mmCIF file of C-alpha atoms in Angstrom:
data_model
loop_
_atom_site.group_PDB
_atom_site.id
_atom_site.type_symbol
_atom_site.label_atom_id
_atom_site.label_comp_id
_atom_site.label_asym_id
_atom_site.label_seq_id
_atom_site.Cartn_x
_atom_site.Cartn_y
_atom_site.Cartn_z
ATOM 1 C CA GLN Y 16 0.000 0.000 0.000
ATOM 2 C CA LYS Y 17 1.555 3.274 -1.117
ATOM 3 C CA GLU Y 18 1.256 5.854 1.620
ATOM 4 C CA VAL Y 19 1.660 9.555 2.084
ATOM 5 C CA GLU Y 20 1.837 10.589 5.722
ATOM 6 C CA GLN Y 21 1.140 13.957 7.260
ATOM 7 C CA ASN Y 22 0.503 15.224 10.750
ATOM 8 C CA SER Y 23 -3.144 16.260 10.903
ATOM 9 C CA GLY Y 24 -2.376 19.253 13.148
ATOM 10 C CA PRO Y 25 -3.641 21.792 13.797
ATOM 11 C CA LEU Y 26 -0.471 23.750 13.262
ATOM 12 C CA SER Y 27 -0.874 27.230 14.702
ATOM 13 C CA VAL Y 28 1.434 30.061 13.676
ATOM 14 C CA PRO Y 29 1.205 33.815 14.298
ATOM 15 C CA GLU Y 30 0.530 36.152 11.391
ATOM 16 C CA GLY Y 31 3.749 37.053 9.579
ATOM 17 C CA ALA Y 32 5.597 33.906 10.669
ATOM 18 C CA ILE Y 33 6.843 31.031 8.494
ATOM 19 C CA ALA Y 34 4.571 27.977 8.442
ATOM 20 C CA SER Y 35 6.350 24.681 7.790
ATOM 21 C CA LEU Y 36 4.285 21.721 6.626
ATOM 22 C CA ASN Y 37 5.811 18.283 6.188
ATOM 23 C CA CYS Y 38 5.004 15.005 4.503
ATOM 24 C CA THR Y 39 6.715 11.654 3.930
ATOM 25 C CA TYR Y 40 5.957 9.097 1.251
ATOM 26 C CA SER Y 41 6.540 5.367 1.016
ATOM 27 C CA ASP Y 42 6.863 4.713 -2.734
ATOM 28 C CA ARG Y 43 10.434 5.279 -3.914
ATOM 29 C CA GLY Y 44 9.108 5.207 -7.482
ATOM 30 C CA SER Y 45 7.088 8.396 -7.009
ATOM 31 C CA GLN Y 46 8.378 11.200 -9.201
ATOM 32 C CA SER Y 47 5.919 14.072 -8.839
ATOM 33 C CA PHE Y 48 4.692 15.657 -5.626
ATOM 34 C CA PHE Y 49 1.900 18.100 -5.022
ATOM 35 C CA TRP Y 50 0.563 20.439 -2.397
ATOM 36 C CA TYR Y 51 -3.144 21.178 -2.468
ATOM 37 C CA ARG Y 52 -4.904 23.734 -0.310
ATOM 38 C CA GLN Y 53 -8.441 23.042 0.869
ATOM 39 C CA TYR Y 54 -10.541 25.651 2.606
ATOM 40 C CA SER Y 55 -13.271 24.381 4.907
ATOM 41 C CA GLY Y 56 -16.255 23.189 2.893
ATOM 42 C CA LYS Y 57 -14.464 23.670 -0.433
ATOM 43 C CA SER Y 58 -12.639 21.439 -2.890
ATOM 44 C CA PRO Y 59 -8.843 21.025 -3.030
ATOM 45 C CA GLU Y 60 -6.885 23.350 -5.312
ATOM 46 C CA LEU Y 61 -3.309 22.847 -6.455
ATOM 47 C CA ILE Y 62 -0.831 25.399 -5.137
ATOM 48 C CA MET Y 63 2.556 23.782 -5.827
ATOM 49 C CA PHE Y 64 4.080 20.791 -7.534
ATOM 50 C CA ILE Y 65 7.696 19.636 -7.524
ATOM 51 C CA TYR Y 66 9.547 16.780 -9.216
ATOM 52 C CA SER Y 67 13.222 17.624 -8.762
ATOM 53 C CA ASN Y 68 15.275 17.444 -5.601
ATOM 54 C CA GLY Y 69 15.751 20.808 -3.977
ATOM 55 C CA ASP Y 70 13.534 23.846 -3.652
ATOM 56 C CA LYS Y 71 10.865 25.368 -5.827
ATOM 57 C CA GLU Y 72 9.594 28.838 -5.023
ATOM 58 C CA ASP Y 73 6.373 30.536 -6.074
ATOM 59 C CA GLY Y 74 5.650 33.817 -4.327
ATOM 60 C CA ARG Y 75 5.345 33.174 -0.575
ATOM 61 C CA PHE Y 76 5.361 29.410 -1.090
ATOM 62 C CA THR Y 77 8.427 27.156 -1.272
ATOM 63 C CA ALA Y 78 8.214 23.428 -1.851
ATOM 64 C CA GLN Y 79 11.184 21.283 -0.866
ATOM 65 C CA LEU Y 80 11.860 17.726 -1.983
ATOM 66 C CA ASN Y 81 14.402 15.248 -0.652
ATOM 67 C CA LYS Y 82 14.027 11.961 -2.518
ATOM 68 C CA ALA Y 83 16.739 10.194 -0.524
ATOM 69 C CA SER Y 84 14.776 10.828 2.674
ATOM 70 C CA GLN Y 85 11.388 10.521 0.917
ATOM 71 C CA TYR Y 86 10.387 13.828 2.385
ATOM 72 C CA VAL Y 87 8.432 16.771 0.994
ATOM 73 C CA SER Y 88 7.782 20.053 2.712
ATOM 74 C CA LEU Y 89 5.926 23.289 2.096
ATOM 75 C CA LEU Y 90 7.045 26.591 3.578
ATOM 76 C CA ILE Y 91 4.683 29.538 3.675
ATOM 77 C CA ARG Y 92 6.436 32.819 4.372
ATOM 78 C CA ASP Y 93 4.724 35.848 5.891
ATOM 79 C CA SER Y 94 1.715 33.710 6.813
ATOM 80 C CA GLN Y 95 -1.656 35.449 6.557
ATOM 81 C CA PRO Y 96 -4.997 34.566 8.182
ATOM 82 C CA SER Y 97 -6.236 33.791 4.651
ATOM 83 C CA ASP Y 98 -3.693 30.928 4.544
ATOM 84 C CA SER Y 99 -5.705 29.150 7.235
ATOM 85 C CA ALA Y 100 -6.784 25.932 5.520
ATOM 86 C CA THR Y 101 -5.960 22.238 5.295
ATOM 87 C CA TYR Y 102 -2.921 21.439 3.162
ATOM 88 C CA LEU Y 103 -2.904 18.084 1.388
ATOM 89 C CA CYS Y 104 0.334 16.485 0.255
ATOM 90 C CA ALA Y 105 0.120 14.064 -2.687
ATOM 91 C CA ALA Y 106 2.512 11.849 -4.647
ATOM 92 C CA ASP Y 107 2.074 10.100 -7.972
ATOM 93 C CA SER Y 108 1.363 6.440 -7.361
ATOM 94 C CA GLY Y 109 1.822 4.188 -10.313
ATOM 95 C CA GLY Y 110 0.578 5.218 -13.679
ATOM 96 C CA TYR Y 111 -2.696 6.335 -15.209
ATOM 97 C CA GLN Y 112 -2.044 9.711 -13.613
ATOM 98 C CA LYS Y 113 -3.055 8.437 -10.182
ATOM 99 C CA VAL Y 114 -1.923 10.159 -7.027
ATOM 100 C CA THR Y 115 -2.068 9.194 -3.380
ATOM 101 C CA PHE Y 116 -3.105 11.883 -0.917
ATOM 102 C CA GLY Y 117 -2.131 12.374 2.699
ATOM 103 C CA ILE Y 118 -4.813 13.167 5.278
ATOM 104 C CA GLY Y 119 -3.868 16.848 5.267
ATOM 105 C CA THR Y 120 -2.463 19.231 7.864
ATOM 106 C CA LYS Y 121 -4.769 21.910 9.220
ATOM 107 C CA LEU Y 122 -2.995 25.275 9.422
ATOM 108 C CA GLN Y 123 -4.292 28.086 11.606
ATOM 109 C CA VAL Y 124 -2.729 31.525 11.219
ATOM 110 C CA ILE Y 125 -3.444 33.597 14.294
ATOM 111 C CA PRO Y 126 -3.865 37.389 13.702
ATOM 112 C CA ASN K 10 -14.942 27.349 -19.133
ATOM 113 C CA ALA K 11 -16.651 25.749 -16.107
ATOM 114 C CA GLY K 12 -13.864 23.273 -15.246
ATOM 115 C CA VAL K 13 -15.265 20.285 -13.347
ATOM 116 C CA THR K 14 -18.942 20.339 -12.415
ATOM 117 C CA GLN K 15 -20.801 17.964 -10.114
ATOM 118 C CA THR K 16 -24.467 17.391 -9.386
ATOM 119 C CA PRO K 17 -26.129 17.349 -6.968
ATOM 120 C CA LYS K 18 -24.357 19.487 -4.349
ATOM 121 C CA PHE K 19 -26.249 17.940 -1.442
ATOM 122 C CA GLN K 20 -28.247 14.730 -1.089
ATOM 123 C CA VAL K 21 -29.933 12.834 1.716
ATOM 124 C CA LEU K 22 -30.764 9.174 1.112
ATOM 125 C CA LYS K 23 -32.382 6.488 3.182
ATOM 126 C CA THR K 24 -30.559 3.198 3.630
ATOM 127 C CA GLY K 25 -31.128 0.998 0.597
ATOM 128 C CA GLN K 26 -31.958 3.783 -1.833
ATOM 129 C CA SER K 27 -29.919 4.255 -4.985
ATOM 130 C CA MET K 28 -28.592 7.354 -6.689
ATOM 131 C CA THR K 29 -26.138 8.517 -9.327
ATOM 132 C CA LEU K 30 -23.660 11.336 -8.855
ATOM 133 C CA GLN K 31 -22.873 13.164 -12.071
ATOM 134 C CA CYS K 32 -19.569 14.721 -13.070
ATOM 135 C CA ALA K 33 -18.517 16.555 -16.216
ATOM 136 C CA GLN K 34 -15.356 18.364 -17.295
ATOM 137 C CA ASP K 35 -14.794 20.725 -20.202
ATOM 138 C CA MET K 36 -10.983 20.725 -20.212
ATOM 139 C CA ASN K 37 -10.532 17.852 -22.682
ATOM 140 C CA HIS K 38 -8.851 15.759 -19.972
ATOM 141 C CA ASN K 39 -8.354 12.052 -20.529
ATOM 142 C CA SER K 40 -8.384 10.928 -16.906
ATOM 143 C CA MET K 41 -11.208 11.288 -14.413
ATOM 144 C CA TYR K 42 -11.532 10.208 -10.791
ATOM 145 C CA TRP K 43 -14.008 9.770 -7.964
ATOM 146 C CA TYR K 44 -12.855 10.304 -4.376
ATOM 147 C CA ARG K 45 -14.541 10.280 -1.037
ATOM 148 C CA GLN K 46 -13.331 12.421 1.830
ATOM 149 C CA ASP K 47 -14.041 11.542 5.439
ATOM 150 C CA PRO K 48 -12.725 13.252 8.594
ATOM 151 C CA GLY K 49 -9.325 11.871 9.545
ATOM 152 C CA MET K 50 -9.168 9.693 6.403
ATOM 153 C CA GLY K 51 -8.175 12.157 3.727
ATOM 154 C CA LEU K 52 -9.093 11.700 0.084
ATOM 155 C CA ARG K 53 -9.548 8.079 -0.891
ATOM 156 C CA LEU K 54 -9.856 6.976 -4.508
ATOM 157 C CA ILE K 55 -13.035 5.052 -5.309
ATOM 158 C CA TYR K 56 -12.715 4.555 -9.074
ATOM 159 C CA TYR K 57 -10.826 6.171 -11.881
ATOM 160 C CA SER K 58 -10.937 6.235 -15.656
ATOM 161 C CA ALA K 59 -7.689 6.663 -17.579
ATOM 162 C CA SER K 60 -9.515 7.263 -20.842
ATOM 163 C CA GLU K 61 -12.922 7.062 -22.444
ATOM 164 C CA GLY K 62 -14.204 3.503 -22.291
ATOM 165 C CA THR K 63 -11.982 2.321 -19.436
ATOM 166 C CA THR K 64 -12.550 2.254 -15.691
ATOM 167 C CA ASP K 65 -10.579 0.754 -12.811
ATOM 168 C CA LYS K 66 -11.039 0.261 -9.109
ATOM 169 C CA GLY K 67 -9.291 2.461 -6.626
ATOM 170 C CA GLU K 68 -8.738 2.003 -2.916
ATOM 171 C CA VAL K 69 -12.390 1.803 -1.754
ATOM 172 C CA PRO K 70 -14.632 0.574 -4.622
ATOM 173 C CA ASN K 71 -17.050 -1.647 -2.697
ATOM 174 C CA GLY K 72 -20.661 -0.482 -2.926
ATOM 175 C CA TYR K 73 -20.045 1.730 -5.966
ATOM 176 C CA ASN K 74 -20.181 1.477 -9.736
ATOM 177 C CA VAL K 75 -19.042 3.947 -12.361
ATOM 178 C CA SER K 76 -19.672 4.769 -15.996
ATOM 179 C CA ARG K 77 -17.420 6.779 -18.287
ATOM 180 C CA LEU K 78 -20.174 7.919 -20.607
ATOM 181 C CA ASN K 79 -17.878 9.841 -22.940
ATOM 182 C CA LYS K 80 -14.708 11.871 -22.616
ATOM 183 C CA ARG K 81 -16.486 14.613 -20.671
ATOM 184 C CA GLU K 82 -18.665 12.663 -18.247
ATOM 185 C CA PHE K 83 -17.948 10.204 -15.442
ATOM 186 C CA SER K 84 -20.779 9.104 -13.149
ATOM 187 C CA LEU K 85 -20.738 7.311 -9.793
ATOM 188 C CA ARG K 86 -23.646 5.105 -8.760
ATOM 189 C CA LEU K 87 -24.615 3.865 -5.333
ATOM 190 C CA GLU K 88 -26.902 0.883 -5.887
ATOM 191 C CA SER K 89 -27.997 0.382 -2.279
ATOM 192 C CA ALA K 90 -26.841 3.195 -0.033
ATOM 193 C CA ALA K 91 -25.508 2.445 3.446
ATOM 194 C CA PRO K 92 -24.786 4.833 6.359
ATOM 195 C CA SER K 93 -21.059 4.068 5.878
ATOM 196 C CA GLN K 94 -21.299 5.855 2.530
ATOM 197 C CA THR K 95 -22.094 9.161 4.230
ATOM 198 C CA SER K 96 -19.245 11.334 2.985
ATOM 199 C CA VAL K 97 -18.201 14.172 0.721
ATOM 200 C CA TYR K 98 -17.627 12.967 -2.828
ATOM 201 C CA PHE K 99 -15.261 14.753 -5.183
ATOM 202 C CA CYS K 100 -14.826 14.243 -8.883
ATOM 203 C CA ALA K 101 -11.519 15.266 -10.454
ATOM 204 C CA SER K 102 -9.856 15.238 -13.849
ATOM 205 C CA SER K 103 -6.333 15.457 -15.224
ATOM 206 C CA GLY K 104 -4.445 15.118 -18.475
ATOM 207 C CA ILE K 105 -3.845 17.077 -21.628
ATOM 208 C CA GLY K 106 -3.453 20.778 -21.081
ATOM 209 C CA THR K 107 -2.238 20.586 -17.509
ATOM 210 C CA VAL K 108 1.253 21.728 -16.572
ATOM 211 C CA ASN K 109 1.867 18.307 -15.089
ATOM 212 C CA ALA K 110 -0.224 15.377 -16.308
ATOM 213 C CA TYR K 111 -0.771 14.299 -12.703
ATOM 214 C CA GLU K 112 -2.219 17.679 -11.688
ATOM 215 C CA GLN K 113 -5.853 17.136 -10.776
ATOM 216 C CA TYR K 114 -8.684 19.623 -10.984
ATOM 217 C CA PHE K 115 -11.529 19.054 -8.547
ATOM 218 C CA GLY K 116 -15.233 19.660 -8.745
ATOM 219 C CA PRO K 117 -17.101 21.404 -5.896
ATOM 220 C CA GLY K 118 -18.136 18.148 -4.232
ATOM 221 C CA THR K 119 -21.357 16.376 -3.295
ATOM 222 C CA ARG K 120 -22.265 16.126 0.370
ATOM 223 C CA LEU K 121 -24.139 12.864 0.829
ATOM 224 C CA THR K 122 -25.884 11.759 3.998
ATOM 225 C CA VAL K 123 -27.347 8.267 4.298
ATOM 226 C CA THR K 124 -29.781 7.790 7.181
#
């Protein structure tokens, strides 16, 4: 069973701080990794994807991938109350464009 | 361009009743998916369709059937609803036109309660 593991949280950070969200995956064959944001009562939306070791930056968001450690992280700089949501980590899982999702980490940004 | 649409948005069923959840996408994607999302369980794949005319089981297919009617539409049927099928159901699609072929676009979800 291919797994993606996340701490469900909640992770509470003060406004303006850096939020660090982490995820590990079990399938060494996974090549692509995704971070989805899901507001309460809404559907997931993709905010970052990464497929190379190292960092990928997009605005206030940085995704980090370490394939040797099977570890993916998402950093959110200058966190805002509007970043309060559940963040789902996902990894591709064996063809046909399937992905496996983690349970999500709930982030609370405190004003 | 509506993206992925789902109907209905909300539904209440009695145990044993049947219903079909509808999903359509207008992005010319090959692959479509049905997930359920339960508290503490994350998104779990029920069925997926890699292309028109093909369907395959995901992680939790029992109690469900699907039909890939054409490239745009992918329906999920509950033949005899059970309280354990109370959940939020999401349809998603991916494929041609996405930055990464694995990137999935989600519909707004159907909130189903089985009493």
